Amino acid sequence: MEFIIQKTLEAVQTLYNQTLTSSDITLQETRKEFEGDVTVVVFPFTRFSKKSPDVTAQEIGEFLKQNVTEIADFNVIKGFLNIVIDDSYWINRYKTNASTSNFGFAPSNGKKVMVEYSSPNTNKPLHLGHVRNNLLGYSVAQIIGAAGYEVIKTNLVNDRGIHICKSMLAWQKFGNGETPESSGLKGDHLVGKYYVIFDKEYKKQIDELKAQGLAEDEAKKQAPLIIESQQMLQKWEEGDTAVIELWKMMNSWVYAGFNVTYNNLGVNFDKYYYESNTYLLGKDIIEEGLAKGVFFRKPDSSVWIDLTADGLDEKLVLRSDGTSVYITQDLGTAELKHDDFQMDKSVYVVGNEQDYHFKVLFLILDKLGKSWAKGLYHLSYGMVDLPSGKMKSREGTVVDADDLLDEMIDTARQHTEDLGKVDDFTEEEKIELFRKIGLGALKYHLLKVDPKKRLMFDPNESIDFQGHTGPFIQYTYARIKSVIRKSEQADFAGIVPETINKDERELIQQLDKFPTIIADAAENYNPASVANYLYELAKGYNKFYHDNPILKNEDEELKKFRLALSSLTADVLNRGTSLLGIEVPERM
RNA sequence: GCACCCAUAGCUCAGCUGGAUAGAGCAACGGUUUUCUAAACCGUCGGUCUCAGGUUCGAAUCCUGAUGGGUGUACCA
């Protein structure tokens, strides 16, 4: 609608001798109950037009109608200038969009973005919180790619540390050599099982010590199991062969398990980083910071940065014994990533409980004068709440990712079989369909909500398949495909109509927004805007479909046009849902 | 204590840089199929946008304060 803004500027210039810029003009979609396509808000102009809003709107409307061929008419209601754009304009838009390959996706802009997501710990299986993270990360990467960037998806695996040693120790003590093969358990679940066992045994020891009269925190520190796992961590750091072997073996089980989950979830990565390789990084940055006077050393020789001037606290960046803390290695890893890829932007998909950490991390890198620090972005998403409250691994109130996927697919199966539309499907086709629908429902449910907000998830109340859902969009796609299949011959490519009706125009307008939606979603790292757009589009199509016969048309040209319009809609639904990691079925 | 985030219909959520009578879905109730897939379409019901001030021609949106909820504030990650 750029041309309307330009002409409005011209109108204001000629009529009121006032020079404005594009940002002074507010355009909005005309509300459904009024006639028109776009509305110019003229209230701000009354200051220098020295006339009432109604008169001002009237004058500008006249000017636009006289000077812009695409503007067919206008009306003024309560000071709002509603502009009616000629159908020929929309027919033209449609013509352009329909003939653009990959309509909506931007050509390469030569810039590179890294998206880090998933980043699991290797001591337990993935749960619902990870699912949100993975779906968000994958989707954001897809969207950024569609907006013209080259995208590198990375996974920074937390494969070392005390939590891993706990699982290892428990397995050593209580595992009797159990393996994924011998137990039939998925590797990550097997390791997670021992993490839970550790916790249980550890608590027993704490209770015993308390019974002997120790205080709670003393007991926690003195329990043999915790001491042993700390020793194990130390041995790991020294490179003790037996410990390293055990660590490698158990991690390999976990990776095999994660890969299954990632596959089922439909996510993937271009580059893995492992903390076992990066945890020592960052120490030269500490030196650099000390030299530059950004950091300072305390008498006990620990290193700090003073961020009080920025409204934050003093923050430790290196322990007094010279070892790294979390932020030390994150500083190092940030630099490593940049050295590896020289990307223009880098997105961290991490929960909002780490807001403070990333604020500090980015601020430090900026203070160190890293030019690329400005391109760092923390995509901070809200936690997932269950009806019972928040998820806690230790209390067993987590929703396991693998179980969840199975349940979704099973629910999809029941639901679909009840409808009885797939009786002629082969067994393989059915499995494929149930998977698409089950995952579509789950993914849409999680992605339609603004990432920044907390998300309420009720596992018992199985996710809907009707209304504002993934399957609704999938169904719309399948419906279109069905019509196209039935049209048999029809070569509708390149068909452009002479005239269009109201439903057709609305659909064309909806489709026309697709590129803007993608650009906007990429800029804001927000899959929810794509999700909500696709729902509106599907809804609009269903209305069109309901009220406008496609194949049952005497008029051959009209039939072809509607087929073509349907086909473009299907294409947008297909590629749009792919940005959410959702697949669409040809039949359902 | 201090910092940050959130609050919209019974429930789950939209609401773009301030703009018209605040929108969807679910739930509830009613209607639509001899016609291209009824996982659809149409209608009814449902709101003091947590509260109180302020800025403005105009505030769900911006500012201040209060209340309620969440998170962080480790020589943990």
Coordinates of N, CA and C in Angstrom, one line a residue, chain A residues 316-464:
Chain A
L316 N 30.6 -12.1 38.7 CA 31.8 -12.9 38.6 C 32.0 -13.5 37.2
V317 N 33.2 -13.4 36.7 CA 33.5 -14.0 35.4 C 34.6 -15.1 35.4
L318 N 35.3 -15.2 36.5 CA 36.3 -16.3 36.7 C 36.5 -16.5 38.2
R319 N 36.4 -17.8 38.6 CA 36.5 -18.2 40.0 C 37.9 -17.8 40.5
S320 N 38.0 -17.8 41.9 CA 39.3 -17.5 42.5 C 40.3 -18.5 42.2
D321 N 39.8 -19.8 42.0 CA 40.8 -20.8 41.7 C 41.2 -20.9 40.2
G322 N 40.7 -19.9 39.5 CA 41.1 -19.8 38.1 C 40.2 -20.6 37.1
T323 N 39.2 -21.3 37.7 CA 38.3 -22.1 36.8 C 37.1 -21.3 36.3
S324 N 36.5 -21.8 35.2 CA 35.5 -21.1 34.6 C 34.1 -21.2 35.3
V325 N 33.3 -20.2 35.1 CA 31.9 -20.3 35.4 C 31.1 -20.4 34.1
Y326 N 29.8 -20.5 34.3 CA 28.9 -20.6 33.1 C 29.2 -19.5 32.1
I327 N 29.3 -18.3 32.6 CA 29.4 -17.2 31.6 C 30.8 -17.1 31.0
T328 N 31.8 -17.7 31.6 CA 33.1 -17.7 31.0 C 33.1 -18.5 29.7
Q329 N 32.5 -19.7 29.8 CA 32.5 -20.5 28.6 C 31.5 -20.0 27.6
D330 N 30.5 -19.3 28.0 CA 29.6 -18.7 27.0 C 30.2 -17.6 26.3
L331 N 31.1 -16.8 27.0 CA 31.8 -15.8 26.3 C 32.7 -16.4 25.2
G332 N 33.4 -17.5 25.6 CA 34.3 -18.2 24.7 C 33.6 -18.8 23.5
T333 N 32.4 -19.4 23.9 CA 31.7 -20.1 22.8 C 31.1 -19.1 21.8
A334 N 30.7 -18.0 22.3 CA 30.2 -16.9 21.4 C 31.2 -16.5 20.4
E335 N 32.5 -16.4 20.9 CA 33.6 -16.0 20.0 C 33.9 -17.2 19.0
L336 N 33.9 -18.4 19.5 CA 34.1 -19.5 18.7 C 33.1 -19.6 17.5
K337 N 31.9 -19.4 17.9 CA 30.8 -19.5 16.8 C 31.1 -18.4 15.8
H338 N 31.4 -17.2 16.2 CA 31.6 -16.2 15.3 C 32.8 -16.4 14.4
D339 N 33.9 -17.0 15.0 CA 35.1 -17.3 14.2 C 34.7 -18.4 13.2
D340 N 33.9 -19.3 13.6 CA 33.5 -20.4 12.7 C 32.7 -20.0 11.5
F341 N 31.7 -19.1 11.7 CA 30.8 -18.7 10.7 C 30.7 -17.3 10.2
Q342 N 31.2 -16.4 11.0 CA 31.1 -14.9 10.7 C 29.7 -14.5 10.3
M343 N 28.8 -15.0 11.2 CA 27.4 -14.6 10.9 C 27.1 -13.2 11.3
D344 N 26.0 -12.6 10.6 CA 25.6 -11.3 10.9 C 24.8 -11.2 12.2
K345 N 24.0 -12.3 12.4 CA 23.2 -12.3 13.6 C 23.3 -13.7 14.2
S346 N 23.0 -13.7 15.5 CA 23.0 -15.0 16.2 C 21.9 -15.0 17.2
V347 N 21.1 -16.0 17.1 CA 19.9 -16.1 18.0 C 20.0 -17.3 18.9
Y348 N 19.8 -17.0 20.2 CA 19.8 -18.0 21.2 C 18.4 -18.3 21.6
V349 N 17.9 -19.5 21.4 CA 16.6 -19.9 21.8 C 16.7 -20.5 23.2
V350 N 16.5 -19.7 24.2 CA 16.6 -20.2 25.6 C 15.5 -19.6 26.5
G351 N 15.1 -20.3 27.4 CA 14.0 -19.9 28.3 C 14.2 -18.6 29.0
N352 N 13.1 -18.0 29.4 CA 13.2 -16.6 30.0 C 13.8 -16.6 31.4
E353 N 14.0 -17.8 32.0 CA 14.7 -17.8 33.3 C 16.1 -17.4 33.2
Q354 N 16.6 -17.3 31.9 CA 18.0 -16.9 31.7 C 18.1 -15.5 31.1
D355 N 17.1 -14.7 31.3 CA 17.1 -13.3 30.8 C 18.3 -12.6 31.3
Y356 N 18.5 -12.7 32.6 CA 19.6 -11.9 33.2 C 21.0 -12.3 32.7
H357 N 21.1 -13.6 32.5 CA 22.4 -14.2 32.0 C 22.7 -13.6 30.6
F358 N 21.7 -13.6 29.8 CA 22.0 -13.2 28.4 C 22.2 -11.6 28.3
K359 N 21.5 -10.9 29.2 CA 21.7 -9.5 29.2 C 23.1 -9.2 29.6
V360 N 23.6 -9.9 30.6 CA 25.0 -9.7 31.0 C 26.0 -10.2 29.9
L361 N 25.7 -11.3 29.4 CA 26.6 -11.9 28.4 C 26.8 -10.9 27.2
F362 N 25.7 -10.4 26.7 CA 25.7 -9.5 25.5 C 26.4 -8.2 25.9
L363 N 26.1 -7.7 27.1 CA 26.6 -6.5 27.5 C 28.2 -6.5 27.6
I364 N 28.6 -7.7 28.2 CA 30.1 -7.8 28.4 C 30.8 -7.9 27.0
L365 N 30.2 -8.6 26.1 CA 30.8 -8.7 24.7 C 30.8 -7.4 24.1
D366 N 29.8 -6.6 24.3 CA 29.8 -5.2 23.7 C 30.8 -4.4 24.4
K367 N 31.0 -4.5 25.7 CA 32.0 -3.7 26.4 C 33.4 -4.1 26.0
L368 N 33.5 -5.3 25.6 CA 34.9 -5.8 25.1 C 35.1 -5.3 23.7
G369 N 34.1 -4.6 23.1 CA 34.4 -4.1 21.8 C 34.2 -5.1 20.7
K370 N 33.5 -6.2 20.9 CA 33.2 -7.1 19.8 C 32.2 -6.5 18.9
S371 N 32.6 -6.3 17.7 CA 31.7 -5.6 16.7 C 30.4 -6.5 16.5
W372 N 30.5 -7.8 16.6 CA 29.4 -8.6 16.3 C 28.4 -8.8 17.5
A373 N 28.7 -8.2 18.6 CA 27.9 -8.3 19.8 C 26.5 -7.7 19.5
K374 N 26.4 -6.7 18.7 CA 25.1 -6.1 18.4 C 24.2 -7.0 17.7
G375 N 24.7 -8.1 17.0 CA 23.9 -9.0 16.3 C 23.4 -10.2 17.1
L376 N 23.7 -10.1 18.4 CA 23.3 -11.3 19.3 C 21.9 -11.0 19.8
Y377 N 21.1 -12.1 19.8 CA 19.7 -11.9 20.3 C 19.2 -13.1 21.1
H378 N 18.7 -12.8 22.2 CA 18.1 -13.9 23.1 C 16.7 -14.1 22.8
L379 N 16.3 -15.1 22.1 CA 14.9 -15.4 21.9 C 14.4 -16.1 23.2
S380 N 13.8 -15.3 24.1 CA 13.4 -15.7 25.4 C 12.0 -16.1 25.4
Y381 N 11.8 -17.4 25.7 CA 10.4 -17.9 25.6 C 9.9 -18.3 27.0
G382 N 8.6 -18.2 27.2 CA 8.0 -18.5 28.5 C 8.0 -20.0 28.8
M383 N 7.8 -20.3 30.1 CA 7.8 -21.7 30.5 C 6.4 -22.3 30.1
V384 N 6.4 -23.6 30.1 CA 5.2 -24.4 29.8 C 4.6 -24.8 31.2
D385 N 3.3 -24.4 31.4 CA 2.7 -24.8 32.6 C 1.7 -25.9 32.4
L386 N 1.7 -26.8 33.4 CA 0.6 -27.8 33.4 C -0.5 -27.4 34.3
P387 N -1.6 -28.0 34.2 CA -2.7 -27.6 35.1 C -2.3 -27.7 36.6
S388 N -1.4 -28.7 36.8 CA -1.0 -28.9 38.2 C 0.1 -27.9 38.6
G389 N 0.5 -27.0 37.7 CA 1.6 -26.1 38.0 C 2.7 -26.3 37.1
K390 N 3.9 -26.0 37.6 CA 5.0 -26.2 36.7 C 5.6 -27.6 36.7
M391 N 6.4 -27.9 35.7 CA 6.9 -29.2 35.6 C 8.2 -29.3 36.4
K392 N 8.3 -30.4 37.1 CA 9.6 -30.6 37.9 C 10.1 -32.0 37.6
S393 N 11.3 -32.1 37.1 CA 11.8 -33.4 36.7 C 11.8 -34.3 37.9
R394 N 12.3 -33.8 39.0 CA 12.5 -34.6 40.2 C 11.2 -35.2 40.8
E395 N 10.2 -34.4 40.6 CA 8.9 -34.9 41.2 C 8.1 -35.7 40.2
G396 N 8.7 -35.9 39.1 CA 8.0 -36.8 38.1 C 6.8 -36.1 37.5
T397 N 6.7 -34.8 37.6 CA 5.6 -34.1 37.0 C 5.9 -33.6 35.6
V398 N 6.8 -34.2 34.9 CA 7.1 -33.8 33.6 C 6.3 -34.5 32.5
V399 N 6.1 -33.9 31.4 CA 5.5 -34.6 30.3 C 6.6 -35.0 29.4
D400 N 6.8 -36.3 29.3 CA 7.9 -36.8 28.4 C 7.6 -36.6 27.0
A401 N 8.7 -36.1 26.2 CA 8.5 -35.8 24.8 C 8.1 -37.0 24.0
D402 N 8.7 -38.1 24.2 CA 8.4 -39.3 23.4 C 6.9 -39.8 23.7
D403 N 6.6 -39.8 24.9 CA 5.2 -40.2 25.3 C 4.2 -39.2 24.7
L404 N 4.5 -37.9 24.7 CA 3.6 -37.0 24.2 C 3.4 -37.2 22.7
L405 N 4.4 -37.4 22.0 CA 4.3 -37.6 20.5 C 3.4 -38.8 20.2
D406 N 3.7 -39.9 21.0 CA 2.9 -41.1 20.8 C 1.4 -40.9 21.1
E407 N 1.2 -40.1 22.1 CA -0.2 -39.9 22.5 C -0.9 -39.0 21.4
M408 N -0.2 -38.0 20.9 CA -0.8 -37.2 19.9 C -1.2 -38.0 18.7
I409 N -0.2 -38.8 18.3 CA -0.5 -39.6 17.1 C -1.6 -40.6 17.3
D410 N -1.7 -41.1 18.5 CA -2.8 -42.0 18.8 C -4.1 -41.3 18.8
T411 N -4.1 -40.1 19.4 CA -5.4 -39.4 19.4 C -5.8 -39.0 18.0
A412 N -4.9 -38.7 17.2 CA -5.2 -38.4 15.8 C -5.8 -39.6 15.1
R413 N -5.2 -40.8 15.4 CA -5.7 -42.0 14.8 C -7.2 -42.2 15.2
Q414 N -7.5 -42.2 16.5 CA -8.8 -42.4 17.0 C -9.8 -41.4 16.3
H415 N -9.4 -40.2 16.3 CA -10.2 -39.1 15.8 C -10.5 -39.3 14.3
T416 N -9.5 -39.7 13.6 CA -9.6 -39.8 12.1 C -10.4 -41.1 11.8
E417 N -10.2 -42.1 12.5 CA -11.0 -43.4 12.3 C -12.4 -43.2 12.6
D418 N -12.7 -42.4 13.6 CA -14.1 -42.1 13.9 C -14.8 -41.4 12.8
L419 N -14.1 -40.6 12.0 CA -14.7 -39.9 10.9 C -14.9 -40.8 9.7
G420 N -14.2 -41.9 9.7 CA -14.4 -42.9 8.7 C -14.1 -42.5 7.3
K421 N -13.1 -41.6 7.1 CA -12.8 -41.1 5.8 C -11.6 -41.9 5.1
V422 N -10.9 -42.7 5.9 CA -9.7 -43.3 5.5 C -9.7 -44.8 5.3
D423 N -10.9 -45.3 5.1 CA -11.1 -46.7 5.0 C -10.3 -47.3 3.8
D424 N -10.2 -46.5 2.7 CA -9.5 -47.0 1.6 C -8.0 -46.7 1.6
F425 N -7.5 -46.2 2.7 CA -6.0 -46.0 2.8 C -5.3 -47.3 3.1
T426 N -4.1 -47.4 2.6 CA -3.3 -48.5 3.0 C -2.8 -48.3 4.4
E427 N -2.3 -49.4 5.0 CA -1.8 -49.2 6.4 C -0.7 -48.2 6.5
E428 N 0.2 -48.2 5.5 CA 1.3 -47.3 5.5 C 0.8 -45.8 5.4
E429 N -0.2 -45.6 4.5 CA -0.7 -44.3 4.3 C -1.4 -43.8 5.6
K430 N -2.1 -44.7 6.3 CA -2.7 -44.3 7.5 C -1.7 -43.9 8.5
I431 N -0.7 -44.7 8.7 CA 0.3 -44.3 9.7 C 0.9 -42.9 9.4
E432 N 1.2 -42.7 8.1 CA 1.8 -41.4 7.7 C 0.8 -40.3 8.0
L433 N -0.5 -40.5 7.7 CA -1.5 -39.5 7.9 C -1.7 -39.2 9.4
F434 N -1.8 -40.2 10.3 CA -1.9 -40.0 11.7 C -0.8 -39.2 12.3
R435 N 0.4 -39.5 11.8 CA 1.6 -38.8 12.2 C 1.5 -37.4 11.9
K436 N 1.2 -37.1 10.6 CA 1.1 -35.7 10.2 C 0.1 -34.9 11.0
I437 N -1.1 -35.5 11.2 CA -2.1 -34.8 11.9 C -1.8 -34.6 13.4
G438 N -1.3 -35.7 14.0 CA -1.0 -35.6 15.4 C 0.1 -34.6 15.7
L439 N 1.1 -34.6 14.9 CA 2.2 -33.6 15.1 C 1.7 -32.2 14.7
G440 N 0.9 -32.2 13.6 CA 0.4 -30.9 13.2 C -0.4 -30.2 14.3
A441 N -1.2 -31.0 15.0 CA -2.0 -30.5 16.1 C -1.1 -30.0 17.2
L442 N -0.1 -30.8 17.6 CA 0.8 -30.4 18.7 C 1.6 -29.2 18.3
K443 N 2.2 -29.2 17.2 CA 3.1 -28.1 16.8 C 2.3 -26.8 16.7
Y444 N 1.1 -26.9 16.1 CA 0.3 -25.7 15.9 C -0.1 -25.1 17.3
H445 N -0.5 -26.0 18.1 CA -0.9 -25.6 19.5 C 0.2 -24.9 20.2
L446 N 1.4 -25.4 20.1 CA 2.6 -24.8 20.8 C 3.1 -23.5 20.1
L447 N 2.9 -23.4 18.8 CA 3.5 -22.3 18.1 C 2.6 -21.1 17.9
K448 N 1.3 -21.4 18.1 CA 0.4 -20.2 17.8 C 0.4 -19.2 18.9
V449 N 1.0 -19.5 20.0 CA 1.1 -18.6 21.1 C 2.4 -17.8 21.0
D450 N 2.4 -16.5 21.3 CA 3.5 -15.7 21.3 C 4.6 -16.3 22.1
P451 N 5.8 -16.5 21.6 CA 6.9 -17.2 22.3 C 7.2 -16.6 23.7
K452 N 7.1 -15.3 23.8 CA 7.4 -14.6 25.0 C 6.5 -15.0 26.2
K453 N 5.3 -15.5 25.8 CA 4.3 -15.7 26.9 C 4.4 -17.1 27.4
R454 N 4.0 -17.3 28.7 CA 3.9 -18.6 29.2 C 2.8 -19.4 28.5
L455 N 2.9 -20.6 28.5 CA 2.0 -21.5 27.8 C 1.3 -22.5 28.7
M456 N 0.1 -22.5 28.6 CA -0.7 -23.5 29.4 C -0.9 -24.8 28.6
F457 N -0.5 -25.9 29.1 CA -0.7 -27.1 28.4 C -1.4 -28.2 29.2
D458 N -2.5 -28.6 28.8 CA -3.3 -29.6 29.5 C -3.2 -31.0 28.8
P459 N -2.4 -31.9 29.3 CA -2.2 -33.2 28.6 C -3.5 -34.0 28.6
N460 N -4.3 -33.9 29.6 CA -5.5 -34.8 29.7 C -6.5 -34.3 28.6
E461 N -6.7 -33.0 28.6 CA -7.6 -32.5 27.6 C -6.9 -32.5 26.3
S462 N -7.0 -33.6 25.6 CA -6.2 -33.7 24.4 C -6.5 -32.6 23.4
I463 N -5.4 -32.3 22.7 CA -5.5 -31.1 21.9 C -6.6 -31.1 20.8
D464 N -7.2 -30.0 20.6 CA -8.3 -30.0 19.6 C -7.9 -30.2 18.2

